[in-house]
mmCIF file of C-alpha atoms and ligand atoms in Angstrom:
data_model
loop_
_atom_site.group_PDB
_atom_site.id
_atom_site.type_symbol
_atom_site.label_atom_id
_atom_site.label_comp_id
_atom_site.label_asym_id
_atom_site.label_seq_id
_atom_site.Cartn_x
_atom_site.Cartn_y
_atom_site.Cartn_z
ATOM 1 C CA MET G 279 96.461 49.535 40.802
ATOM 2 C CA THR G 280 93.995 49.091 43.577
ATOM 3 C CA THR G 281 95.175 49.306 46.813
ATOM 4 C CA ARG G 282 94.880 46.019 48.537
ATOM 5 C CA THR G 283 93.983 45.486 51.976
ATOM 6 C CA ALA G 284 96.127 43.530 54.597
ATOM 7 C CA ILE G 285 95.223 42.263 57.694
ATOM 8 C CA VAL G 286 98.015 41.854 60.722
ATOM 9 C CA THR G 287 97.163 40.209 63.839
ATOM 10 C CA GLY G 288 98.969 41.244 67.177
ATOM 11 C CA ALA G 289 100.042 44.413 65.523
ATOM 12 C CA ALA G 290 99.936 47.145 68.077
ATOM 13 C CA ARG G 291 103.871 46.071 68.954
ATOM 14 C CA GLY G 292 106.658 44.140 68.278
ATOM 15 C CA ILE G 293 107.061 42.223 65.144
ATOM 16 C CA GLY G 294 103.356 43.059 64.236
ATOM 17 C CA ALA G 295 103.897 46.768 64.700
ATOM 18 C CA GLY G 296 106.869 46.467 62.094
ATOM 19 C CA VAL G 297 105.197 44.220 59.768
ATOM 20 C CA ALA G 298 102.184 46.619 59.940
ATOM 21 C CA LYS G 299 104.324 49.541 58.942
ATOM 22 C CA ARG G 300 106.045 47.613 56.256
ATOM 23 C CA LEU G 301 103.233 46.951 54.407
ATOM 24 C CA ALA G 302 101.296 50.334 54.538
ATOM 25 C CA ALA G 303 104.881 51.516 53.086
ATOM 26 C CA ASP G 304 104.740 49.052 50.406
ATOM 27 C CA GLY G 305 101.369 50.643 49.645
ATOM 28 C CA PHE G 306 98.703 48.015 51.274
ATOM 29 C CA ALA G 307 95.903 49.371 53.303
ATOM 30 C CA VAL G 308 96.528 47.688 56.488
ATOM 31 C CA ALA G 309 94.024 46.713 59.576
ATOM 32 C CA VAL G 310 96.241 46.548 62.565
ATOM 33 C CA LEU G 311 94.414 44.069 64.414
ATOM 34 C CA ASP G 312 95.203 43.832 68.362
ATOM 35 C CA LEU G 313 93.473 42.551 71.853
ATOM 36 C CA ASP G 314 94.016 46.408 72.573
ATOM 37 C CA GLU G 315 92.384 48.593 70.282
ATOM 38 C CA ALA G 316 94.168 51.877 71.523
ATOM 39 C CA ALA G 317 97.528 50.865 71.535
ATOM 40 C CA GLY G 318 96.632 49.503 67.391
ATOM 41 C CA ARG G 319 95.381 53.141 67.343
ATOM 42 C CA ARG G 320 99.160 54.566 67.994
ATOM 43 C CA VAL G 321 100.496 52.125 65.263
ATOM 44 C CA VAL G 322 97.669 53.332 62.855
ATOM 45 C CA GLU G 323 98.727 57.000 63.629
ATOM 46 C CA ALA G 324 102.664 56.541 62.799
ATOM 47 C CA ILE G 325 101.290 54.865 59.585
ATOM 48 C CA GLU G 326 99.375 57.770 58.911
ATOM 49 C CA ARG G 327 101.996 60.010 59.677
ATOM 50 C CA GLU G 328 103.878 58.472 56.685
ATOM 51 C CA GLY G 329 101.082 58.838 54.332
ATOM 52 C CA GLY G 330 99.689 55.529 54.558
ATOM 53 C CA ARG G 331 96.182 54.322 55.068
ATOM 54 C CA ALA G 332 95.407 52.143 58.512
ATOM 55 C CA LEU G 333 92.459 51.174 60.864
ATOM 56 C CA ALA G 334 92.943 49.817 64.423
ATOM 57 C CA VAL G 335 90.553 47.003 65.181
ATOM 58 C CA GLY G 336 90.084 45.419 68.681
ATOM 59 C CA ALA G 337 89.651 41.594 69.044
ATOM 60 C CA ASP G 338 90.890 38.549 70.424
ATOM 61 C CA VAL G 339 91.955 36.076 67.592
ATOM 62 C CA GLY G 340 90.652 33.303 69.729
ATOM 63 C CA ASP G 341 87.203 34.469 69.812
ATOM 64 C CA GLU G 342 85.128 33.044 66.800
ATOM 65 C CA SER G 343 82.482 36.073 66.625
ATOM 66 C CA ALA G 344 84.939 38.769 67.393
ATOM 67 C CA VAL G 345 87.219 37.607 64.485
ATOM 68 C CA GLN G 346 83.982 37.345 62.408
ATOM 69 C CA ALA G 347 82.855 41.068 63.525
ATOM 70 C CA ALA G 348 86.507 42.314 63.155
ATOM 71 C CA VAL G 349 87.112 40.869 59.586
ATOM 72 C CA ALA G 350 83.690 42.280 58.292
ATOM 73 C CA ARG G 351 84.735 45.824 59.843
ATOM 74 C CA VAL G 352 88.022 45.368 57.850
ATOM 75 C CA ALA G 353 85.997 44.815 54.825
ATOM 76 C CA ASN G 354 83.566 47.698 55.324
ATOM 77 C CA GLY G 355 85.773 50.463 56.417
ATOM 78 C CA LEU G 356 89.160 49.514 54.618
ATOM 79 C CA GLY G 357 88.637 47.302 51.478
ATOM 80 C CA GLU G 358 88.003 43.311 51.315
ATOM 81 C CA PRO G 359 91.039 41.733 52.830
ATOM 82 C CA SER G 360 93.441 39.904 50.256
ATOM 83 C CA VAL G 361 96.799 39.697 52.699
ATOM 84 C CA LEU G 362 96.477 38.253 56.041
ATOM 85 C CA VAL G 363 99.880 37.999 58.755
ATOM 86 C CA ASN G 364 99.096 35.597 61.207
ATOM 87 C CA ASN G 365 100.934 37.350 64.142
ATOM 88 C CA ALA G 366 99.430 37.486 67.432
ATOM 89 C CA GLY G 367 101.039 35.195 69.769
ATOM 90 C CA ILE G 368 101.744 34.922 73.766
ATOM 91 C CA ILE G 369 104.208 32.722 75.723
ATOM 92 C CA ARG G 370 103.813 30.390 78.988
ATOM 93 C CA ASP G 371 106.557 29.036 79.357
ATOM 94 C CA ASN G 372 107.660 26.403 81.963
ATOM 95 C CA LEU G 373 108.724 22.877 82.121
ATOM 96 C CA LEU G 374 106.313 20.223 81.651
ATOM 97 C CA PHE G 375 106.249 18.825 84.809
ATOM 98 C CA LYS G 376 104.799 22.523 86.039
ATOM 99 C CA MET G 377 103.145 23.511 82.610
ATOM 100 C CA THR G 378 99.296 24.244 83.499
ATOM 101 C CA VAL G 379 96.284 23.221 81.512
ATOM 102 C CA ASP G 380 95.764 27.142 81.606
ATOM 103 C CA ASP G 381 99.058 27.508 79.993
ATOM 104 C CA TRP G 382 98.720 24.757 77.199
ATOM 105 C CA ASP G 383 95.230 26.100 76.293
ATOM 106 C CA ALA G 384 96.283 29.756 76.122
ATOM 107 C CA VAL G 385 98.783 29.207 73.697
ATOM 108 C CA MET G 386 96.900 26.798 71.545
ATOM 109 C CA SER G 387 93.980 29.114 71.468
ATOM 110 C CA VAL G 388 96.087 32.254 70.350
ATOM 111 C CA HIS G 389 98.558 30.761 67.963
ATOM 112 C CA LEU G 390 96.488 27.703 66.378
ATOM 113 C CA ARG G 391 92.895 28.403 66.988
ATOM 114 C CA GLY G 392 93.649 31.889 66.235
ATOM 115 C CA ALA G 393 95.269 31.159 63.028
ATOM 116 C CA PHE G 394 92.707 28.976 61.746
ATOM 117 C CA LEU G 395 89.858 31.551 62.669
ATOM 118 C CA VAL G 396 91.124 34.362 61.098
ATOM 119 C CA SER G 397 92.372 32.447 58.041
ATOM 120 C CA ARG G 398 88.758 31.008 57.720
ATOM 121 C CA ALA G 399 87.400 34.290 58.048
ATOM 122 C CA VAL G 400 89.390 36.029 55.386
ATOM 123 C CA GLN G 401 89.819 33.491 52.802
ATOM 124 C CA GLN G 402 86.161 34.101 51.334
ATOM 125 C CA TYR G 403 87.476 37.428 49.899
ATOM 126 C CA MET G 404 90.954 36.103 48.736
ATOM 127 C CA VAL G 405 88.991 33.229 46.901
ATOM 128 C CA LYS G 406 86.529 36.025 45.593
ATOM 129 C CA ALA G 407 89.365 38.319 44.125
ATOM 130 C CA GLY G 408 91.247 35.072 42.860
ATOM 131 C CA TRP G 409 94.524 36.534 44.655
ATOM 132 C CA GLY G 410 95.527 36.369 48.380
ATOM 133 C CA ARG G 411 98.598 35.925 50.582
ATOM 134 C CA ILE G 412 98.770 34.320 53.853
ATOM 135 C CA VAL G 413 101.700 34.382 56.240
ATOM 136 C CA ASN G 414 102.042 32.505 59.268
ATOM 137 C CA LEU G 415 104.403 33.427 62.162
ATOM 138 C CA SER G 416 105.787 29.806 63.539
ATOM 139 C CA SER G 417 109.551 30.103 65.230
ATOM 140 C CA THR G 418 112.637 28.336 65.580
ATOM 141 C CA SER G 419 111.302 26.723 69.002
ATOM 142 C CA ALA G 420 109.128 24.798 66.356
ATOM 143 C CA LEU G 421 112.318 22.493 66.247
ATOM 144 C CA GLY G 422 112.149 22.017 70.252
ATOM 145 C CA ASN G 423 112.952 24.576 73.006
ATOM 146 C CA ARG G 424 113.287 23.830 76.570
ATOM 147 C CA GLY G 425 110.304 25.318 78.692
ATOM 148 C CA GLN G 426 107.886 25.598 75.723
ATOM 149 C CA ALA G 427 105.767 22.599 75.121
ATOM 150 C CA ASN G 428 102.969 24.573 74.453
ATOM 151 C CA TYR G 429 104.504 27.136 72.195
ATOM 152 C CA SER G 430 106.951 24.706 70.427
ATOM 153 C CA ALA G 431 103.792 22.324 69.343
ATOM 154 C CA ALA G 432 101.997 25.549 68.069
ATOM 155 C CA LYS G 433 104.525 26.850 66.319
ATOM 156 C CA ALA G 434 105.100 23.120 64.548
ATOM 157 C CA GLY G 435 101.453 23.017 64.292
ATOM 158 C CA LEU G 436 101.188 26.511 62.194
ATOM 159 C CA GLN G 437 103.951 24.949 60.021
ATOM 160 C CA GLY G 438 101.304 22.056 59.290
ATOM 161 C CA PHE G 439 98.825 24.381 58.768
ATOM 162 C CA THR G 440 100.606 26.559 56.595
ATOM 163 C CA LYS G 441 101.660 23.783 54.184
ATOM 164 C CA THR G 442 97.372 22.262 53.974
ATOM 165 C CA LEU G 443 96.358 25.674 53.428
ATOM 166 C CA ALA G 444 98.946 26.074 50.458
ATOM 167 C CA ILE G 445 97.362 23.107 49.221
ATOM 168 C CA GLU G 446 94.043 24.048 49.349
ATOM 169 C CA LEU G 447 94.016 27.439 48.432
ATOM 170 C CA GLY G 448 96.737 27.572 45.465
ATOM 171 C CA LYS G 449 94.110 27.005 43.011
ATOM 172 C CA PHE G 450 92.575 30.548 43.856
ATOM 173 C CA GLY G 451 95.745 32.369 43.428
ATOM 174 C CA VAL G 452 96.476 32.282 47.182
ATOM 175 C CA THR G 453 99.717 31.568 48.519
ATOM 176 C CA VAL G 454 100.518 30.616 52.225
ATOM 177 C CA ASN G 455 103.740 30.899 53.709
ATOM 178 C CA ALA G 456 105.074 30.678 57.127
ATOM 179 C CA ILE G 457 108.106 32.663 58.581
ATOM 180 C CA ALA G 458 110.191 31.028 61.701
ATOM 181 C CA PRO G 459 112.093 33.864 63.312
ATOM 182 C CA GLY G 460 115.148 33.285 65.749
ATOM 183 C CA PHE G 461 115.508 35.702 68.318
ATOM 184 C CA ILE G 462 113.875 39.333 67.712
ATOM 185 C CA GLU G 463 114.085 42.193 70.323
ATOM 186 C CA THR G 464 110.401 42.705 71.224
ATOM 187 C CA ASP G 465 108.696 42.731 74.444
ATOM 188 C CA MET G 466 108.133 38.964 74.137
ATOM 189 C CA THR G 467 111.846 38.266 74.533
ATOM 190 C CA ALA G 468 112.152 41.076 77.016
ATOM 191 C CA ALA G 469 109.663 38.709 79.279
ATOM 192 C CA THR G 470 111.789 35.983 79.081
ATOM 193 C CA ALA G 471 114.720 37.870 79.938
ATOM 194 C CA GLU G 472 112.635 39.060 83.174
ATOM 195 C CA ARG G 473 111.623 35.291 83.553
ATOM 196 C CA ILE G 474 114.974 33.865 84.010
ATOM 197 C CA GLY G 475 116.105 37.093 85.751
ATOM 198 C CA VAL G 476 118.687 38.531 83.513
ATOM 199 C CA PRO G 477 118.753 42.318 82.236
ATOM 200 C CA PHE G 478 117.440 42.362 78.580
ATOM 201 C CA GLU G 479 120.858 43.909 77.442
ATOM 202 C CA GLU G 480 122.473 41.095 78.601
ATOM 203 C CA PHE G 481 120.224 38.554 77.231
ATOM 204 C CA THR G 482 120.268 39.909 73.808
ATOM 205 C CA LYS G 483 124.153 39.939 73.833
ATOM 206 C CA ARG G 484 124.514 36.381 74.962
ATOM 207 C CA ALA G 485 121.778 35.309 72.229
ATOM 208 C CA ALA G 486 124.062 37.252 69.768
ATOM 209 C CA GLU G 487 126.905 35.390 70.544
ATOM 210 C CA GLN G 488 125.562 32.315 69.380
ATOM 211 C CA ILE G 489 123.953 33.676 66.094
ATOM 212 C CA PRO G 490 125.895 33.514 62.936
ATOM 213 C CA VAL G 491 125.466 37.346 61.411
ATOM 214 C CA ALA G 492 126.719 38.185 65.520
ATOM 215 C CA ARG G 493 123.779 39.952 66.238
ATOM 216 C CA THR G 494 119.697 39.698 67.242
ATOM 217 C CA GLY G 495 116.946 40.402 65.063
ATOM 218 C CA ARG G 496 114.449 43.439 64.881
ATOM 219 C CA PRO G 497 110.943 43.344 63.717
ATOM 220 C CA GLU G 498 112.111 45.041 60.657
ATOM 221 C CA ASP G 499 113.930 41.727 59.670
ATOM 222 C CA ILE G 500 111.083 39.889 59.643
ATOM 223 C CA ALA G 501 108.720 42.514 58.065
ATOM 224 C CA HIS G 502 111.429 42.912 55.296
ATOM 225 C CA ALA G 503 110.540 38.696 54.792
ATOM 226 C CA VAL G 504 106.574 39.167 54.803
ATOM 227 C CA SER G 505 106.820 42.033 52.351
ATOM 228 C CA PHE G 506 108.247 39.568 49.690
ATOM 229 C CA PHE G 507 105.966 36.714 50.714
ATOM 230 C CA VAL G 508 103.004 39.109 49.864
ATOM 231 C CA SER G 509 104.430 40.657 46.885
ATOM 232 C CA GLU G 510 102.938 40.022 43.552
ATOM 233 C CA GLY G 511 106.207 38.520 42.147
ATOM 234 C CA ALA G 512 106.112 35.638 44.771
ATOM 235 C CA GLY G 513 102.886 33.823 43.728
ATOM 236 C CA PHE G 514 104.859 30.682 42.798
ATOM 237 C CA VAL G 515 106.195 30.359 46.407
ATOM 238 C CA SER G 516 104.003 28.844 48.479
ATOM 239 C CA GLY G 517 103.860 26.046 51.574
ATOM 240 C CA GLN G 518 107.293 27.222 52.484
ATOM 241 C CA VAL G 519 108.830 27.953 55.711
ATOM 242 C CA LEU G 520 111.527 30.519 55.950
ATOM 243 C CA TYR G 521 113.636 30.553 58.610
ATOM 244 C CA VAL G 522 114.976 34.174 59.640
ATOM 245 C CA ALA G 523 117.386 33.637 62.434
ATOM 246 C CA GLY G 524 120.715 35.045 61.048
ATOM 247 C CA GLY G 525 121.832 31.345 60.874
ATOM 248 C CA PRO G 526 121.186 27.972 59.541
ATOM 249 C CA THR G 527 118.807 26.051 61.593
ATOM 250 C CA ALA G 528 119.155 22.566 62.285
HETATM 251 P P1 NAP W 292 104.837 40.644 71.280
HETATM 252 O O1 NAP W 292 105.597 41.713 71.580
HETATM 253 O O2 NAP W 292 104.452 40.075 72.552
HETATM 254 O O3 NAP W 292 103.760 41.121 70.386
HETATM 255 C C1 NAP W 292 102.275 40.171 70.576
HETATM 256 C C2 NAP W 292 101.204 41.007 70.009
HETATM 257 O O4 NAP W 292 99.911 40.093 69.842
HETATM 258 C C3 NAP W 292 100.865 41.800 71.190
HETATM 259 O O5 NAP W 292 100.610 43.326 70.421
HETATM 260 C C4 NAP W 292 99.525 41.298 71.582
HETATM 261 O O6 NAP W 292 98.727 42.340 72.382
HETATM 262 C C5 NAP W 292 98.903 40.673 70.616
HETATM 263 N N1 NAP W 292 98.214 39.382 71.370
HETATM 264 C C6 NAP W 292 98.307 38.547 72.103
HETATM 265 N N2 NAP W 292 97.441 37.883 72.361
HETATM 266 C C7 NAP W 292 96.246 37.959 71.074
HETATM 267 C C8 NAP W 292 95.126 37.482 70.816
HETATM 268 N N3 NAP W 292 94.503 36.891 71.598
HETATM 269 N N4 NAP W 292 94.482 38.304 69.652
HETATM 270 C C9 NAP W 292 94.947 39.586 69.258
HETATM 271 N N5 NAP W 292 96.081 39.996 69.742
HETATM 272 C C10 NAP W 292 96.694 39.018 70.416
HETATM 273 O O7 NAP W 292 105.164 39.282 70.278
HETATM 274 P P2 NAP W 292 106.143 39.393 69.076
HETATM 275 O O8 NAP W 292 107.396 39.361 69.696
HETATM 276 O O9 NAP W 292 106.201 40.855 68.407
HETATM 277 O O10 NAP W 292 105.904 38.109 68.651
HETATM 278 C C11 NAP W 292 104.995 38.030 67.166
HETATM 279 C C12 NAP W 292 104.889 36.784 66.628
HETATM 280 O O11 NAP W 292 106.049 36.257 66.576
HETATM 281 C C13 NAP W 292 104.481 35.933 67.849
HETATM 282 O O12 NAP W 292 103.381 34.861 66.845
HETATM 283 C C14 NAP W 292 105.375 35.083 68.368
HETATM 284 O O13 NAP W 292 105.384 33.927 68.804
HETATM 285 C C15 NAP W 292 106.372 35.392 67.010
HETATM 286 N N6 NAP W 292 107.789 35.035 67.257
HETATM 287 C C16 NAP W 292 108.506 35.877 68.192
HETATM 288 C C17 NAP W 292 109.936 35.577 67.986
HETATM 289 C C18 NAP W 292 110.832 36.613 68.918
HETATM 290 O O14 NAP W 292 111.793 36.444 69.195
HETATM 291 N N7 NAP W 292 110.190 37.801 69.417
HETATM 292 C C19 NAP W 292 110.338 34.815 67.922
HETATM 293 C C20 NAP W 292 109.698 33.707 67.230
HETATM 294 C C21 NAP W 292 108.514 34.131 66.875
HETATM 295 P P3 NAP W 292 98.654 42.653 73.601
HETATM 296 O O15 NAP W 292 99.500 43.887 73.677
HETATM 297 O O16 NAP W 292 97.449 43.127 73.866
HETATM 298 O O17 NAP W 292 99.068 41.641 74.855
#
């Protein structure tokens, strides 16, 4: 079988880095797309040390021409992409009355506009190949979370985006699913702990007390779910939202 190429956005750290490493271990050539190409190169080196193939590509997922150039670079340098994981994300948390228009727009630009632009740029290769897998990172925050009106709206929006792409692209052999993580230990949750003034260790301990499996999540937990969705055998699973949160969600 020829090697398939995957693009993981926001893959220089956190969940994205975990997903990139897992997909490389699964046998994909992996484009580590991130704002910071130098940071992406560290993930590429880690993948190469394990015998995998990867390429670091710097691009802002919210920038249309940068996305087009980045996807073309992946197609030429690594292979035409048939797997896409829309993972890049930011938080700009605040209660509604304090949330600025910039906080709102920045979050929409990375999560929604970003997922739209990269999916649109990549789908042509999937349609041409008659095979593709798109996985979008939603969140338990899609169900509502105090201080995250922007993020919650974006993550709920990604669920609608996922279902619509699943309907549009299914006949071309492309499945589209979403993963909605609960609390995962990354710089993003560390930033939340810092914002509310709680040491990260204490923050994760308190979170774990509320989670049925009695621990917080790790990037590998999400990477495992991504690995399933992009696998050959998951071709009849599309338009789904999988909550990966250590327990049931409302
Ligand atoms: P993270 O540690 O903050 O990493 C996010 C990555 O995305 C960073 O490498 C960041 O680059 C990159 N990025 C940000 N804006 C970008 C842009 N415009 N273009 C390209 N790359 C960009 O976050 P994480 O915790 O791994 O989260 C990954 C995804 O999972 C996000 O979509 C997040 O919303 C979602 N999620 C996370 C959790 C959690 O508990 N951690 C829970 C639910 C959902 P820089 O380093 O250069 O800023």
